[in-house]
Short mmCIF file of C-alpha atoms and ligand atoms in Angstrom, two decimals:
data_model
loop_
_atom_site.label_atom_id
_atom_site.label_comp_id
_atom_site.label_asym_id
_atom_site.label_seq_id
_atom_site.Cartn_x
_atom_site.Cartn_y
_atom_site.Cartn_z
CA UNK A 220 20.44 49.44 190.16
CA UNK A 221 19.80 52.87 188.71
CA UNK A 222 22.08 55.59 187.37
CA UNK A 223 21.33 58.94 185.81
CA UNK A 224 23.04 61.63 183.75
CA UNK A 225 21.48 65.09 183.64
CA UNK A 226 22.55 67.53 180.94
CA UNK A 227 21.12 70.88 179.97
CA UNK A 228 21.26 72.66 176.61
CA UNK A 229 22.20 75.86 178.44
CA UNK A 230 25.26 74.28 180.11
CA UNK A 231 27.78 73.30 177.44
CA UNK A 232 31.40 72.40 178.21
CA UNK A 233 32.62 73.49 174.75
CA UNK A 234 32.47 72.49 171.10
CA UNK A 235 34.60 69.41 170.44
CA UNK A 236 37.71 70.19 168.42
CA UNK A 237 37.81 67.21 165.99
CA UNK A 238 41.57 67.02 166.57
CA UNK A 239 40.76 65.41 169.95
CA UNK A 240 40.43 62.22 167.84
CA UNK A 241 44.00 62.43 166.57
CA UNK A 242 46.48 59.59 166.21
CA UNK A 243 50.23 59.09 166.02
CA UNK A 244 52.61 57.47 163.54
CA UNK A 245 56.19 57.06 164.72
CA UNK A 246 59.10 55.64 162.76
CA UNK A 247 59.50 52.69 165.09
CA UNK A 248 58.77 48.98 165.13
CA UNK A 249 56.31 48.08 162.39
CA UNK A 250 54.23 51.25 162.48
CA UNK A 251 55.57 52.62 159.19
CA UNK A 252 57.45 49.69 157.62
CA UNK A 253 55.13 46.66 157.14
CA UNK A 254 52.43 48.79 158.82
CA UNK A 255 51.20 51.64 156.65
CA UNK A 256 53.95 51.02 154.04
CA UNK A 257 54.81 47.67 152.52
CA UNK A 258 55.82 47.73 148.86
CA UNK A 259 55.29 44.27 147.39
CA UNK A 260 52.20 43.60 149.52
CA UNK A 261 49.27 42.53 147.30
CA UNK A 262 47.34 45.58 148.56
CA UNK A 263 50.17 48.10 148.09
CA UNK A 264 49.42 51.17 145.97
CA UNK A 265 51.90 52.63 143.45
CA UNK A 266 53.79 54.35 146.30
CA UNK A 267 53.98 51.19 148.43
CA UNK A 268 51.25 52.14 150.93
CA UNK A 269 48.77 49.43 151.88
CA UNK A 270 45.20 50.04 150.72
CA UNK A 271 43.74 47.73 153.38
CA UNK A 272 45.39 49.81 156.10
CA UNK A 273 44.24 53.07 154.51
CA UNK A 274 40.66 51.74 154.53
CA UNK A 275 40.82 50.98 158.27
CA UNK A 276 42.38 54.36 159.06
CA UNK A 277 39.53 56.03 157.15
CA UNK A 278 37.03 53.96 159.14
CA UNK A 279 38.58 55.35 162.32
CA UNK A 280 38.11 58.86 160.88
CA UNK A 281 41.31 60.27 162.35
CA UNK A 282 41.55 64.01 161.54
CA UNK A 283 45.19 64.63 162.51
CA UNK A 284 48.27 62.43 162.86
CA UNK A 285 51.38 63.31 164.85
CA UNK A 286 54.61 62.38 163.02
CA UNK A 287 57.44 61.15 162.94
CA UNK A 288 57.91 60.56 166.71
CA UNK A 289 58.12 59.99 169.64
CA UNK A 290 61.53 59.15 170.97
CA UNK A 291 62.69 58.51 167.39
CA UNK A 292 62.25 62.22 166.65
CA UNK A 293 65.04 63.31 168.98
CA UNK A 294 67.72 61.75 166.78
CA UNK A 295 66.06 62.31 163.40
CA UNK A 296 67.38 64.45 160.56
CA UNK A 297 64.33 65.39 158.52
CA UNK A 298 66.56 65.99 155.49
CA UNK A 299 67.33 62.21 155.41
CA UNK A 300 63.75 61.61 154.26
CA UNK A 301 63.68 63.88 151.19
CA UNK A 302 65.05 63.48 147.66
CA UNK A 303 65.52 60.30 145.62
CA UNK A 304 64.92 57.22 147.78
CA UNK A 305 68.07 55.52 146.48
CA UNK A 306 70.20 58.34 147.91
CA UNK A 307 68.65 58.34 151.37
CA UNK A 308 70.91 57.18 154.20
CA UNK A 309 70.27 54.24 156.47
CA UNK A 310 70.74 55.40 160.06
CA UNK A 311 70.96 53.84 163.47
CA UNK A 312 67.96 54.92 165.53
CA UNK A 313 69.37 55.17 169.05
CA UNK A 314 65.94 55.57 170.65
CA UNK A 315 64.66 52.12 169.70
CA UNK A 316 68.01 50.51 168.73
CA UNK A 317 66.84 49.78 165.20
CA UNK A 318 67.88 50.66 161.66
CA UNK A 319 65.91 53.39 159.86
CA UNK A 320 65.88 53.10 156.07
CA UNK A 321 64.30 56.52 155.39
CA UNK A 322 62.24 55.05 152.53
CA UNK A 323 59.32 57.01 153.94
CA UNK A 324 59.89 60.70 154.60
CA UNK A 325 58.10 64.03 154.42
CA UNK A 326 56.72 63.79 150.89
CA UNK A 327 55.53 60.21 151.19
CA UNK A 328 53.93 60.75 154.59
CA UNK A 329 52.14 63.99 153.76
CA UNK A 330 50.67 62.49 150.61
CA UNK A 331 49.56 59.34 152.50
CA UNK A 332 47.97 61.51 155.22
CA UNK A 333 46.01 63.38 152.58
CA UNK A 334 44.66 60.09 151.25
CA UNK A 335 43.38 59.09 154.67
CA UNK A 336 41.85 62.56 155.13
CA UNK A 337 44.15 63.56 157.97
CA UNK A 338 46.23 66.65 158.66
CA UNK A 339 49.84 66.16 159.73
CA UNK A 340 50.93 67.30 163.20
CA UNK A 341 54.65 67.59 162.49
CA UNK A 342 57.20 67.28 165.26
CA UNK A 343 60.66 68.86 165.12
CA UNK A 344 63.79 67.45 166.69
CA UNK A 345 64.98 69.49 169.67
CA UNK A 346 67.12 66.61 171.00
CA UNK A 347 70.14 66.58 168.68
CA UNK A 348 69.18 69.60 166.60
CA UNK A 349 68.63 73.28 166.95
CA UNK A 350 66.57 76.21 165.77
CA UNK A 351 68.24 76.24 162.36
CA UNK A 352 66.81 72.83 161.41
CA UNK A 353 63.48 73.95 162.90
CA UNK A 354 63.12 77.05 160.76
CA UNK A 355 64.35 75.18 157.66
CA UNK A 356 61.73 72.44 157.86
CA UNK A 357 58.95 75.04 158.16
CA UNK A 358 60.36 76.82 155.09
CA UNK A 359 60.56 73.49 153.23
CA UNK A 360 56.99 72.52 154.09
CA UNK A 361 55.09 75.79 154.10
CA UNK A 362 56.85 78.49 152.06
CA UNK A 363 55.41 78.76 148.54
CA UNK A 364 58.74 79.12 146.68
CA UNK A 365 61.61 81.42 145.75
CA UNK A 366 63.88 80.38 148.64
CA UNK A 367 66.44 77.59 149.03
CA UNK A 368 64.33 75.12 151.04
CA UNK A 369 61.00 75.80 149.35
CA UNK A 370 62.60 75.46 145.92
CA UNK A 371 64.18 72.19 147.00
CA UNK A 372 60.69 70.92 147.89
CA UNK A 373 59.49 71.93 144.44
CA UNK A 374 62.49 70.22 142.85
CA UNK A 375 61.49 67.07 144.74
CA UNK A 376 58.08 67.13 143.13
CA UNK A 377 55.81 69.15 145.46
CA UNK A 378 55.04 72.39 143.66
CA UNK A 379 52.50 73.44 146.27
CA UNK A 380 53.49 73.82 149.95
CA UNK A 381 52.30 71.15 152.37
CA UNK A 382 50.85 73.90 154.60
CA UNK A 383 51.29 72.01 157.84
CA UNK A 384 49.51 73.96 160.56
CA UNK A 385 50.30 72.17 163.83
CA UNK A 386 53.90 71.58 165.00
CA UNK A 387 55.34 69.94 168.12
CA UNK A 388 58.50 71.41 169.63
CA UNK A 389 60.39 68.19 170.40
CA UNK A 390 59.25 65.11 172.29
CA UNK A 391 59.33 64.22 176.00
CA UNK A 392 62.35 66.43 176.63
CA UNK A 393 61.96 65.92 180.41
CA UNK A 394 62.81 62.21 180.13
CA UNK A 395 66.39 60.97 180.81
CA UNK A 396 65.73 58.31 178.12
CA UNK A 397 65.37 61.04 175.51
CA UNK A 398 68.24 61.68 173.10
CA UNK A 399 69.32 65.21 174.06
CA UNK A 400 67.34 65.24 177.34
CA UNK A 401 67.16 68.75 178.79
CA UNK A 402 66.37 70.53 182.01
CA UNK A 403 63.19 72.60 182.00
CA UNK A 404 65.30 75.78 181.73
CA UNK A 405 67.30 74.43 178.78
CA UNK A 406 64.21 73.15 177.00
CA UNK A 407 62.15 76.26 177.74
CA UNK A 408 64.84 78.48 176.20
CA UNK A 409 65.34 76.45 173.01
CA UNK A 410 61.60 75.86 172.57
CA UNK A 411 60.90 79.60 172.82
CA UNK A 412 63.62 80.45 170.30
CA UNK A 413 62.53 77.68 167.92
CA UNK A 414 58.93 78.84 168.21
CA UNK A 415 59.93 82.42 167.46
CA UNK A 416 61.81 81.65 164.25
CA UNK A 417 59.30 79.05 163.07
CA UNK A 418 56.50 81.61 163.37
CA UNK A 419 58.68 84.17 161.60
CA UNK A 420 58.80 81.79 158.65
CA UNK A 421 55.04 81.09 158.80
CA UNK A 422 52.94 83.23 161.13
CA UNK A 423 49.90 80.96 160.76
CA UNK A 424 51.33 77.82 162.34
CA UNK A 425 50.36 76.60 165.80
CA UNK A 426 52.90 75.20 168.24
CA UNK A 427 52.86 72.60 171.00
CA UNK A 428 55.46 72.78 173.78
CA UNK A 429 56.46 69.62 175.66
CA UNK A 430 54.87 69.08 179.04
CA UNK A 431 55.78 66.08 181.20
CA UNK A 432 56.12 62.56 179.83
CA UNK A 433 53.79 61.33 182.55
CA UNK A 434 52.31 62.80 185.71
CA UNK A 435 54.64 60.41 187.61
CA UNK A 436 57.81 62.25 186.55
CA UNK A 437 59.66 63.69 189.57
CA UNK A 438 59.84 67.02 187.73
CA UNK A 439 56.09 67.08 186.93
CA UNK A 440 54.42 70.44 187.62
CA UNK A 441 57.71 72.33 188.10
CA UNK A 442 58.61 71.32 184.52
CA UNK A 443 55.36 72.74 183.14
CA UNK A 444 55.68 75.99 185.10
CA UNK A 445 59.29 76.62 184.03
CA UNK A 446 58.70 75.69 180.38
CA UNK A 447 55.69 78.00 180.22
CA UNK A 448 57.64 80.83 181.87
CA UNK A 449 59.81 80.77 178.75
CA UNK A 450 57.30 79.86 176.07
CA UNK A 451 53.90 81.17 177.15
CA UNK A 452 53.56 83.91 174.57
CA UNK A 453 55.17 81.85 171.78
CA UNK A 454 53.19 78.61 171.85
CA UNK A 455 49.55 77.61 171.63
CA UNK A 456 49.38 74.25 173.42
CA UNK A 457 51.17 72.34 176.15
CA UNK A 458 51.47 68.57 175.74
CA UNK A 459 50.56 65.75 178.12
CA UNK A 460 51.55 62.10 177.70
CA UNK A 461 50.29 59.14 179.74
CA UNK A 462 50.02 55.40 179.24
CA UNK A 463 47.94 53.07 181.39
CA UNK A 464 48.19 49.38 182.28
CA UNK A 465 46.69 46.61 184.38
CA UNK A 466 49.99 45.19 185.64
CA UNK A 467 48.42 44.15 188.96
CA UNK A 468 45.48 42.46 187.24
CA UNK A 469 43.09 44.50 189.38
CA UNK A 470 40.09 45.29 187.15
CA UNK A 471 38.23 47.77 189.43
CA UNK A 472 41.41 49.77 189.90
CA UNK A 473 42.32 49.54 186.20
CA UNK A 474 38.96 50.86 185.01
CA UNK A 475 39.27 53.79 187.44
CA UNK A 476 42.47 55.03 185.76
CA UNK A 477 40.48 57.54 183.72
CA UNK A 478 40.12 59.45 187.01
CA UNK A 479 43.90 59.72 187.03
CA UNK A 480 43.75 61.16 183.50
CA UNK A 481 41.13 63.67 184.63
CA UNK A 482 43.28 64.73 187.62
CA UNK A 483 46.34 65.07 185.36
CA UNK A 484 44.47 67.32 182.92
CA UNK A 485 43.05 69.48 185.72
CA UNK A 486 46.50 69.88 187.31
CA UNK A 487 48.04 70.98 184.00
CA UNK A 488 45.19 73.44 183.41
CA UNK A 489 45.88 74.90 186.87
CA UNK A 490 49.59 75.33 186.07
CA UNK A 491 48.81 76.98 182.73
CA UNK A 492 46.44 79.41 184.45
CA UNK A 493 48.98 80.13 187.19
CA UNK A 494 51.53 81.18 184.58
CA UNK A 495 48.86 83.14 182.72
CA UNK A 496 48.06 85.08 185.92
CA UNK A 497 51.72 85.59 186.76
CA UNK A 498 52.40 87.01 183.31
CA UNK A 499 49.18 89.06 183.30
CA UNK A 500 48.56 87.41 179.95
CA UNK A 501 45.32 87.63 178.04
CA UNK A 502 46.02 84.36 176.29
CA UNK A 503 44.61 80.99 177.38
CA UNK A 504 46.90 77.99 176.97
CA UNK A 505 45.24 74.91 175.49
CA UNK A 506 46.30 71.30 175.93
CA UNK A 507 47.46 68.66 173.48
CA UNK A 508 47.21 65.18 175.07
CA UNK A 509 49.32 63.92 172.23
CA UNK A 510 50.21 60.46 173.54
CA UNK A 511 47.67 58.34 175.41
CA UNK A 512 46.70 54.68 175.36
CA UNK A 513 47.12 51.38 177.17
CA UNK A 514 50.73 50.16 177.01
CA UNK A 515 52.05 47.28 179.11
CA UNK A 516 51.27 43.92 177.46
CA UNK A 517 54.45 43.97 175.36
CA UNK A 518 56.94 45.11 178.03
CA UNK A 519 58.30 41.66 178.92
CA UNK A 520 58.78 40.58 175.30
CA UNK A 521 60.38 43.88 174.30
CA UNK A 522 63.00 43.65 177.03
CA UNK A 523 64.53 40.75 175.05
CA UNK A 524 64.83 42.44 171.64
CA UNK A 525 67.97 42.11 169.53
CA UNK A 526 69.29 45.56 168.55
CA UNK A 527 69.70 47.00 165.05
CA UNK A 528 66.90 45.21 163.27
CA UNK A 529 64.82 46.79 160.50
CA UNK A 530 61.14 47.14 161.49
CA UNK A 531 61.17 44.65 164.38
CA UNK A 532 57.82 43.76 166.03
CA UNK A 533 58.12 45.93 169.15
CA UNK A 534 55.42 47.42 171.40
CA UNK A 535 52.88 45.08 169.78
CA UNK A 536 50.34 45.04 172.60
CA UNK A 537 47.41 42.75 171.89
CA UNK A 538 44.43 44.43 173.49
CA UNK A 539 41.65 42.67 175.32
CA UNK A 540 38.10 43.54 176.30
CA UNK A 541 39.01 45.34 179.54
CA UNK A 542 41.42 47.55 177.56
CA UNK A 543 38.56 48.57 175.25
CA UNK A 544 36.51 49.55 178.31
CA UNK A 545 39.32 51.67 179.73
CA UNK A 546 39.90 53.31 176.32
CA UNK A 547 36.19 54.16 176.33
CA UNK A 548 36.54 55.79 179.78
CA UNK A 549 39.63 57.71 178.60
CA UNK A 550 37.81 59.02 175.51
CA UNK A 551 34.92 60.20 177.70
CA UNK A 552 37.43 61.91 180.01
CA UNK A 553 39.05 63.78 177.11
CA UNK A 554 35.59 64.90 175.97
CA UNK A 555 34.67 66.09 179.48
CA UNK A 556 37.72 68.35 179.34
CA UNK A 557 37.27 69.57 175.77
CA UNK A 558 37.15 73.20 176.87
CA UNK A 559 40.95 72.94 177.33
CA UNK A 560 42.00 69.74 175.52
CA UNK A 561 41.90 70.68 171.86
CA UNK A 562 44.24 68.01 170.46
CA UNK A 563 44.72 64.43 171.61
CA UNK A 564 46.53 61.60 169.86
CA UNK A 565 45.94 57.96 170.62
CA UNK A 566 49.40 56.38 170.42
CA UNK A 567 49.89 54.85 167.99
CA UNK A 568 47.98 54.02 164.79
CA UNK A 569 49.30 50.76 163.34
CA UNK A 570 51.06 47.77 164.98
CA UNK A 571 52.85 49.77 167.71
CA UNK A 572 50.38 49.97 170.69
CA UNK A 573 47.73 50.38 168.04
CA UNK A 574 44.08 49.89 167.16
CA UNK A 575 45.10 48.50 163.74
CA UNK A 576 47.37 45.49 163.28
CA UNK A 577 48.91 44.08 160.12
CA UNK A 578 50.56 40.83 159.18
CA UNK A 579 53.47 41.32 156.80
CA UNK A 580 52.18 40.19 153.37
CA UNK A 581 48.91 39.30 155.12
CA UNK A 582 45.76 40.80 156.69
CA UNK A 583 45.08 44.09 158.39
CA UNK A 584 42.76 43.70 161.38
CA UNK A 585 41.02 45.55 164.19
CA UNK A 586 41.99 45.32 167.84
CA UNK A 587 39.35 45.63 170.58
CA UNK A 588 40.26 49.29 171.22
CA UNK A 589 39.49 50.13 167.57
CA UNK A 590 35.76 50.23 168.24
CA UNK A 591 35.26 52.78 171.05
CA UNK A 592 37.67 55.07 169.22
CA UNK A 593 35.79 54.61 165.95
CA UNK A 594 32.46 55.40 167.65
CA UNK A 595 33.83 58.51 169.34
CA UNK A 596 35.67 59.84 166.27
CA UNK A 597 32.73 59.30 163.95
CA UNK A 598 29.83 60.33 166.17
CA UNK A 599 31.32 62.43 168.98
CA UNK A 600 31.04 65.68 167.05
CA UNK A 601 29.30 68.83 168.19
CA UNK A 602 29.11 70.43 171.64
CA UNK A 603 29.82 68.52 174.81
CA UNK A 604 27.18 69.08 177.49
CA UNK A 605 28.22 69.32 181.12
CA UNK A 606 27.40 65.92 182.68
CA UNK A 607 25.90 65.59 186.18
CA UNK A 608 26.15 61.90 187.02
CA UNK A 609 24.32 60.10 189.80
CA UNK A 610 25.56 56.56 190.04
CA UNK A 611 26.31 53.91 192.63
CA UNK A 612 30.00 53.20 192.82
CA UNK A 613 32.88 51.41 194.50
CA UNK A 614 36.19 51.92 196.27
CA UNK A 615 39.44 50.56 194.85
CA UNK A 616 43.16 50.79 195.64
CA UNK A 617 43.69 54.20 194.04
CA UNK A 618 40.30 55.91 194.42
CA UNK A 619 37.24 56.05 196.63
CA UNK A 620 33.71 56.44 195.28
CA UNK A 621 34.39 55.50 191.66
CA UNK A 622 31.02 55.76 189.86
CA UNK A 623 29.99 52.64 187.95
CA UNK A 624 28.89 54.88 185.10
CA UNK A 625 31.30 56.99 183.09
CA UNK A 626 29.30 58.94 180.53
CA UNK A 627 29.08 62.00 178.33
CA UNK A 628 26.51 63.53 175.97
CA UNK A 629 27.33 65.53 172.85
CA UNK A 630 24.83 67.70 171.02
CA UNK A 631 25.29 67.70 167.26
CA UNK A 632 23.16 70.65 166.19
CA UNK A 633 23.84 70.15 162.49
CA UNK A 634 22.53 66.59 162.54
CA UNK A 635 19.84 67.28 165.16
CA UNK A 636 21.04 64.51 167.46
CA UNK A 637 22.49 63.83 170.87
CA UNK A 638 25.15 61.15 171.13
CA UNK A 639 25.72 59.44 174.46
CA UNK A 640 28.81 57.40 175.25
CA UNK A 641 28.70 55.35 178.44
CA UNK A 642 30.77 52.71 180.20
CA UNK A 643 29.37 50.54 182.97
CA UNK A 644 32.32 49.59 185.19
CA UNK A 645 30.31 47.15 187.30
CA UNK A 646 31.35 43.54 186.81
CA UNK A 647 28.04 41.99 187.79
CA UNK A 648 25.23 44.56 187.74
CA UNK A 649 23.27 45.90 184.80
CA UNK A 650 22.29 49.53 185.31
CA UNK A 651 18.99 51.19 184.45
CA UNK A 652 20.45 54.35 183.01
CA UNK A 653 18.47 57.54 182.40
CA UNK A 654 19.68 60.53 180.44
CA UNK A 655 17.66 63.61 181.32
CA UNK A 656 18.47 66.02 178.49
CA UNK A 657 16.93 69.29 179.65
CA UNK A 658 16.07 71.78 176.92
CA UNK A 659 15.76 69.02 174.29
CA UNK A 660 12.80 67.13 172.98
CA UNK A 661 13.99 63.56 172.43
CA UNK A 662 12.29 62.10 169.36
CA UNK A 663 13.61 58.65 168.57
CA UNK A 664 16.58 56.35 168.99
CA UNK A 665 18.65 56.45 165.79
CA UNK A 666 21.24 53.90 166.76
CA UNK A 667 22.39 52.03 169.86
CA UNK A 668 25.44 49.78 169.98
CA UNK A 669 27.23 48.08 172.84
CA UNK A 670 30.33 46.01 173.43
CA UNK A 671 29.54 43.64 176.27
CA UNK A 672 29.31 40.02 177.35
CA UNK A 673 32.97 39.13 176.75
CA UNK A 674 35.56 37.63 179.03
CA UNK A 675 37.72 40.49 180.30
CA UNK A 676 40.83 38.97 178.70
CA UNK A 677 39.17 38.18 175.34
CA UNK A 678 41.10 39.51 172.33
CA UNK A 679 40.63 39.85 168.58
CA UNK A 680 43.00 38.16 166.14
CA UNK A 681 43.87 38.36 162.45
CA UNK A 682 41.23 35.67 161.86
CA UNK A 683 38.29 36.87 163.94
CA UNK A 684 37.01 39.89 165.88
CA UNK A 685 34.68 38.59 168.59
CA UNK A 686 35.12 41.78 170.66
CA UNK A 687 33.11 44.14 168.49
CA UNK A 688 29.95 46.26 168.82
CA UNK A 689 26.51 44.78 168.43
CA UNK A 690 23.17 46.55 167.98
CA UNK A 691 21.09 46.95 171.14
CA UNK A 692 18.39 49.39 170.00
CA UNK A 693 15.67 47.32 171.66
CA UNK A 694 17.25 47.96 175.08
CA UNK A 695 16.94 51.74 174.61
CA UNK A 696 13.88 53.96 174.50
CA UNK A 697 13.00 57.61 174.74
CA UNK A 698 9.99 59.03 176.57
CA UNK A 699 9.00 62.21 178.38
CA UNK A 700 11.64 61.52 181.06
CA UNK A 701 14.43 61.33 178.50
CA UNK A 702 16.48 58.37 177.40
CA UNK A 703 16.22 55.02 179.19
CA UNK A 704 18.86 52.38 178.53
CA UNK A 705 20.03 49.15 180.10
CA UNK A 706 23.81 49.27 180.51
CA UNK A 707 25.07 45.71 180.69
CA UNK A 708 27.75 44.87 183.28
CA UNK A 709 31.19 45.75 181.86
CA UNK A 710 29.98 47.45 178.72
CA UNK A 711 30.81 50.24 176.29
CA UNK A 712 27.70 51.91 174.84
CA UNK A 713 27.09 54.37 172.00
CA UNK A 714 23.55 55.74 171.64
CA UNK A 715 22.32 58.29 169.12
CA UNK A 716 18.99 60.06 169.63
CA UNK A 717 17.20 62.49 167.31
CA UNK A 718 16.33 65.70 169.19
CA UNK A 719 14.58 69.00 168.65
O1 LIG B 251 54.63 55.78 171.80
C1 LIG B 251 55.78 55.11 172.26
C2 LIG B 251 56.76 56.05 172.96
O2 LIG B 251 56.21 56.49 174.15
C3 LIG B 251 57.08 57.33 172.22
O3 LIG B 251 58.11 57.16 171.32
C4 LIG B 251 57.52 58.23 173.34
O4 LIG B 251 57.27 59.59 173.06
C5 LIG B 251 56.78 57.73 174.54
O5 LIG B 251 57.62 57.52 175.63
#
């Protein structure tokens, strides 16, 4: 069977904002403690952060990391995480029913983020706290000195400000599970006031208001419209969160869930533009898809957790091959929408629904979903070209006419290359795939890698990573018609071509 993608140099979607390859570190489970931070581990640095984990985070090339939550955020006092570690309080975290030691806080996390070459996307608590705590944390982090909070930062060892640019105004405030859950009116009001005073402290920061926790929320759409009525002129991004799962063990339907992500993004764009029109605003609202991933494998185990443990192993989904394929489709979907999605954070980074796993006092290792993310974050840089896809397809429970091929091409002018990401959703048919890149002269294949040929439930472990990319350059060629590649059944593909 044949499939084709046509792109044209004259029809770009937009330049990719590198922050679309963001990640997320929450104080929960073993993400921080025994994840990124484990003093006493043979690979721990002088501050207690694991070098082996840092190396894998750098391999992923994550440019921005949202912190410190998540649901945890809505009960968090940021002041608990500053000053001498011995004086920091242990607190009950009501979101995850665990004990938070506060050994890692603002200073430790910002310096770790710098080491892994990532910016911090800091979230402020609008669950139990108010605009006073919000303006104070901006002063602590970003004001140079000569005021109470900035001088306290300097006293705690950071002479220079952290200069954190991107800030989230709370987390999932539409969810009844959230500590300090609010109506859209209540949240819209406090978010607007917090935004106002935060920007008065530092006019250069950018702010993300909370959208819905999933598109399935009963308040979805009305929530966005009301929140934006209050915040439109104060904030820069609206957030989206969505997790996916194959609970019904229905592979065709599972792999089509990226269409749901696409519909969600397009609906939120429409709401943003409705409010823009209503307000006669000149400003365009951008999107921050700041929690997305597969999350369902761990649900049954987590329902039996004992409360009030320190760093318990919760939300430890072990990802299989089909999850890597869906993650590939989701990444392509984010790229297709990069004219409006400027930030996206795969949730989370280590141990908790994560591409990187660690064993306490043992190895750090790569889950199956590590690889498509690594390919996209390292090579998906430049300008996304509008894809016209011709592909055979299938019907499934949720959608009709799902194309077998999900694909995108990105033109990296600086490097003189086009990068193609493609997933073949067909379980049994290899596809002869052509990329007709109009306006480009395709010179040679620089690299071609695929993940294919695995059982759909195959996983990686701390001892071996069978689900990993392999070279397939011989299956790809360029000629006067463009790029010709064989996409194996159920495969993720990354192809780089030199162009003029
Ligand atoms: O990432 C896990 C949780 O999912 C986050 O804490 C919360 O924001 C979302 O519901």
